[in-house]
């Protein structure tokens, strides 16, 4: 029998590093096919989990918003590109950043990494909707939170080259 932990166990959480949210996970047997390779649909699950954690880290309480009747985010579009397989026992980091933030929707970029190896890339458009499922303007504070994750655009060159 083992002793109880001295402090309560907490679920894992990601961190924001500059303009990127990083979310760690480990590949378990349930994530893989019979060959020990991650099943392709699990990247969608991992990306969703990382985006949910991102909202928590940004202080966005989707549950409170839903219960208050304000609305919630939903995926409007997802495009994935598979690059290299993850395998049983791997440590994977999901990186997420905002490509653009609009009044109703934001486009997020995500990449699954094993060390420096890019496993899967995604562009995900999330839209804010009312509880009835209609598009609705994102709360201003939420738009600003996403905007903090947008890359700084390089200034356009001046004059002809």
C-alpha positions as a Markdown table, in Angstrom:
| # | Residue | x | y | z |
|---|---|---|---|---|
| 1 | Unk | 0.0 | 0.0 | 0.0 |
| 2 | Unk | 1.3 | 3.5 | -0.8 |
| 3 | Unk | 1.0 | 6.6 | 1.2 |
| 4 | Unk | -1.5 | 9.2 | 0.1 |
| 5 | Unk | 0.2 | 12.2 | -1.7 |
| 6 | Unk | 1.0 | 15.1 | 0.6 |
| 7 | Unk | -0.9 | 17.5 | -1.7 |
| 8 | Unk | -3.9 | 16.9 | -3.9 |
| 9 | Unk | -3.2 | 15.7 | -7.4 |
| 10 | Unk | -4.1 | 18.1 | -10.1 |
| 11 | Unk | -4.7 | 17.5 | -13.8 |
| 12 | Unk | -1.9 | 18.4 | -16.2 |
| 13 | Unk | -2.0 | 21.9 | -17.7 |
| 14 | Unk | -0.2 | 23.7 | -20.4 |
| 15 | Unk | 1.7 | 27.0 | -20.3 |
| 16 | Unk | 1.9 | 30.1 | -22.4 |
| 17 | Unk | 5.4 | 30.7 | -23.6 |
| 18 | Unk | 5.5 | 34.1 | -25.4 |
| 19 | Unk | 2.8 | 33.8 | -28.1 |
| 20 | Unk | 2.5 | 30.0 | -28.0 |
| 21 | Unk | 0.5 | 27.7 | -25.7 |
| 22 | Unk | 2.3 | 24.4 | -25.0 |
| 23 | Unk | 0.4 | 21.4 | -23.8 |
| 24 | Unk | 2.2 | 18.1 | -22.9 |
| 25 | Unk | 0.8 | 14.6 | -23.2 |
| 26 | Unk | 2.0 | 11.1 | -23.3 |
| 27 | Unk | 0.9 | 8.5 | -25.9 |
| 28 | Unk | -0.9 | 5.7 | -24.2 |
| 29 | Unk | -1.9 | 2.3 | -25.5 |
| 30 | Unk | -5.5 | 3.5 | -26.1 |
| 31 | Unk | -4.2 | 6.1 | -28.5 |
| 32 | Unk | -2.6 | 3.6 | -30.8 |
| 33 | Unk | -3.5 | 1.0 | -33.4 |
| 34 | Unk | -2.3 | -2.6 | -33.2 |
| 35 | Unk | 1.1 | -1.6 | -34.4 |
| 36 | Unk | 1.7 | 0.9 | -31.6 |
| 37 | Unk | 1.2 | 3.9 | -34.0 |
| 38 | Unk | -1.1 | 6.7 | -33.0 |
| 39 | Unk | -4.5 | 6.4 | -34.7 |
| 40 | Unk | -5.0 | 9.5 | -37.0 |
| 41 | Unk | -8.2 | 10.7 | -35.3 |
| 42 | Unk | -6.5 | 11.0 | -31.9 |
| 43 | Unk | -4.6 | 14.1 | -33.1 |
| 44 | Unk | -8.0 | 15.8 | -33.3 |
| 45 | Unk | -8.8 | 14.8 | -29.7 |
| 46 | Unk | -5.3 | 16.0 | -28.6 |
| 47 | Unk | -5.7 | 19.3 | -30.4 |
| 48 | Unk | -9.2 | 19.8 | -28.8 |
| 49 | Unk | -7.8 | 19.1 | -25.4 |
| 50 | Unk | -5.0 | 21.6 | -25.9 |
| 51 | Unk | -7.4 | 24.3 | -27.1 |
| 52 | Unk | -9.6 | 23.6 | -24.0 |
| 53 | Unk | -6.6 | 24.0 | -21.8 |
| 54 | Unk | -5.6 | 27.1 | -23.6 |
| 55 | Unk | -9.0 | 28.7 | -22.8 |
| 56 | Unk | -8.4 | 27.8 | -19.1 |
| 57 | Unk | -4.9 | 29.2 | -19.1 |
| 58 | Unk | -6.3 | 32.4 | -20.7 |
| 59 | Unk | -8.9 | 32.7 | -18.0 |
| 60 | Unk | -11.8 | 32.0 | -20.4 |
| 61 | Unk | -14.5 | 30.0 | -18.6 |
| 62 | Unk | -16.5 | 28.3 | -21.3 |
| 63 | Unk | -18.7 | 26.4 | -18.8 |
| 64 | Unk | -19.7 | 29.6 | -17.0 |
| 65 | Unk | -20.4 | 31.2 | -20.4 |
| 66 | Unk | -22.6 | 28.3 | -21.4 |
| 67 | Unk | -24.5 | 28.2 | -18.1 |
| 68 | Unk | -25.0 | 32.0 | -18.3 |
| 69 | Unk | -26.5 | 31.6 | -21.8 |
| 70 | Unk | -23.7 | 33.7 | -23.4 |
| 71 | Unk | -22.4 | 31.1 | -25.8 |
| 72 | Unk | -19.5 | 28.8 | -26.5 |
| 73 | Unk | -16.9 | 28.0 | -29.1 |
| 74 | Unk | -17.4 | 25.3 | -31.7 |
| 75 | Unk | -15.1 | 24.1 | -34.5 |
| 76 | Unk | -16.3 | 25.4 | -37.8 |
| 77 | Unk | -13.4 | 24.0 | -39.9 |
| 78 | Unk | -10.3 | 21.8 | -39.3 |
| 79 | Unk | -7.6 | 20.9 | -41.7 |
| 80 | Unk | -4.9 | 18.5 | -40.6 |
| 81 | Unk | -1.6 | 17.4 | -42.3 |
| 82 | Unk | 0.1 | 14.3 | -41.0 |
| 83 | Unk | 3.9 | 14.3 | -41.2 |
| 84 | Unk | 5.4 | 11.6 | -39.0 |
| 85 | Unk | 3.9 | 9.0 | -36.7 |
| 86 | Unk | 3.8 | 9.2 | -32.9 |
| 87 | Unk | 4.2 | 5.9 | -31.1 |
| 88 | Unk | 3.3 | 4.3 | -27.9 |
| 89 | Unk | 5.2 | 5.9 | -25.0 |
| 90 | Unk | 6.2 | 9.0 | -26.8 |
| 91 | Unk | 6.0 | 12.4 | -25.1 |
| 92 | Unk | 4.2 | 14.9 | -27.4 |
| 93 | Unk | 3.8 | 18.6 | -27.0 |
| 94 | Unk | 0.9 | 20.4 | -28.7 |
| 95 | Unk | 1.7 | 24.0 | -29.6 |
| 96 | Unk | -1.2 | 26.4 | -30.3 |
| 97 | Unk | -1.2 | 30.0 | -31.4 |
| 98 | Unk | -3.7 | 32.3 | -33.0 |
| 99 | Unk | -3.3 | 33.1 | -36.7 |
| 100 | Unk | -6.2 | 35.6 | -36.7 |
| 101 | Unk | -8.9 | 36.8 | -34.4 |
| 102 | Unk | -12.2 | 38.2 | -35.7 |
| 103 | Unk | -15.4 | 39.3 | -34.1 |
| 104 | Unk | -17.1 | 35.9 | -34.4 |
| 105 | Unk | -14.3 | 33.4 | -35.2 |
| 106 | Unk | -10.6 | 32.8 | -34.7 |
| 107 | Unk | -8.2 | 30.7 | -36.7 |
| 108 | Unk | -5.8 | 28.7 | -34.5 |
| 109 | Unk | -2.7 | 26.9 | -35.7 |
| 110 | Unk | -1.6 | 23.8 | -33.9 |
| 111 | Unk | 1.3 | 21.4 | -34.2 |
| 112 | Unk | 2.0 | 18.1 | -32.4 |
| 113 | Unk | 5.8 | 17.7 | -31.7 |
| 114 | Unk | 8.0 | 14.9 | -30.5 |
| 115 | Unk | 11.1 | 16.9 | -29.6 |
| 116 | Unk | 11.9 | 18.8 | -32.8 |
| 117 | Unk | 9.9 | 16.4 | -35.1 |
| 118 | Unk | 6.6 | 17.7 | -36.4 |
| 119 | Unk | 4.1 | 14.9 | -36.2 |
| 120 | Unk | 0.9 | 16.7 | -37.3 |
| 121 | Unk | -0.1 | 20.2 | -38.2 |
| 122 | Unk | -3.6 | 21.7 | -38.0 |
| 123 | Unk | -5.4 | 24.9 | -38.9 |
| 124 | Unk | -8.6 | 25.1 | -36.9 |
| 125 | Unk | -11.3 | 27.8 | -37.2 |
| 126 | Unk | -13.3 | 28.2 | -34.0 |
| 127 | Unk | -16.5 | 30.2 | -34.0 |
| 128 | Unk | -18.4 | 31.6 | -31.1 |
| 129 | Unk | -22.0 | 30.6 | -31.1 |
| 130 | Unk | -25.1 | 31.2 | -29.0 |
| 131 | Unk | -26.7 | 28.3 | -27.0 |
| 132 | Unk | -29.1 | 28.0 | -29.9 |
| 133 | Unk | -26.2 | 27.5 | -32.3 |
| 134 | Unk | -26.2 | 30.8 | -34.1 |
| 135 | Unk | -23.0 | 32.8 | -34.7 |
| 136 | Unk | -22.4 | 35.4 | -32.0 |
| 137 | Unk | -19.8 | 38.1 | -31.4 |
| 138 | Unk | -17.0 | 36.8 | -29.1 |
| 139 | Unk | -16.8 | 38.6 | -25.8 |
| 140 | Unk | -14.3 | 41.5 | -26.2 |
| 141 | Unk | -12.1 | 40.2 | -23.4 |
| 142 | Unk | -11.9 | 36.8 | -25.2 |
| 143 | Unk | -11.0 | 38.4 | -28.5 |
| 144 | Unk | -8.2 | 40.3 | -26.7 |
| 145 | Unk | -7.0 | 37.1 | -25.0 |
| 146 | Unk | -6.7 | 35.3 | -28.4 |
| 147 | Unk | -5.0 | 38.4 | -29.9 |
| 148 | Unk | -2.2 | 38.1 | -27.4 |
| 149 | Unk | -1.3 | 34.8 | -29.2 |
| 150 | Unk | -1.1 | 36.3 | -32.7 |
| 151 | Unk | 2.3 | 36.6 | -34.2 |
| 152 | Unk | 3.7 | 40.1 | -34.7 |
| 153 | Unk | 3.4 | 40.9 | -38.4 |
| 154 | Unk | 6.6 | 42.1 | -40.0 |
| 155 | Unk | 6.1 | 45.6 | -41.5 |
| 156 | Unk | 5.5 | 45.7 | -45.3 |
| 157 | Unk | 8.6 | 46.8 | -47.3 |
| 158 | Unk | 8.4 | 50.4 | -48.4 |
| 159 | Unk | 8.7 | 51.4 | -52.0 |
| 160 | Unk | 9.5 | 49.4 | -55.0 |
| 161 | Unk | 12.3 | 46.8 | -54.8 |
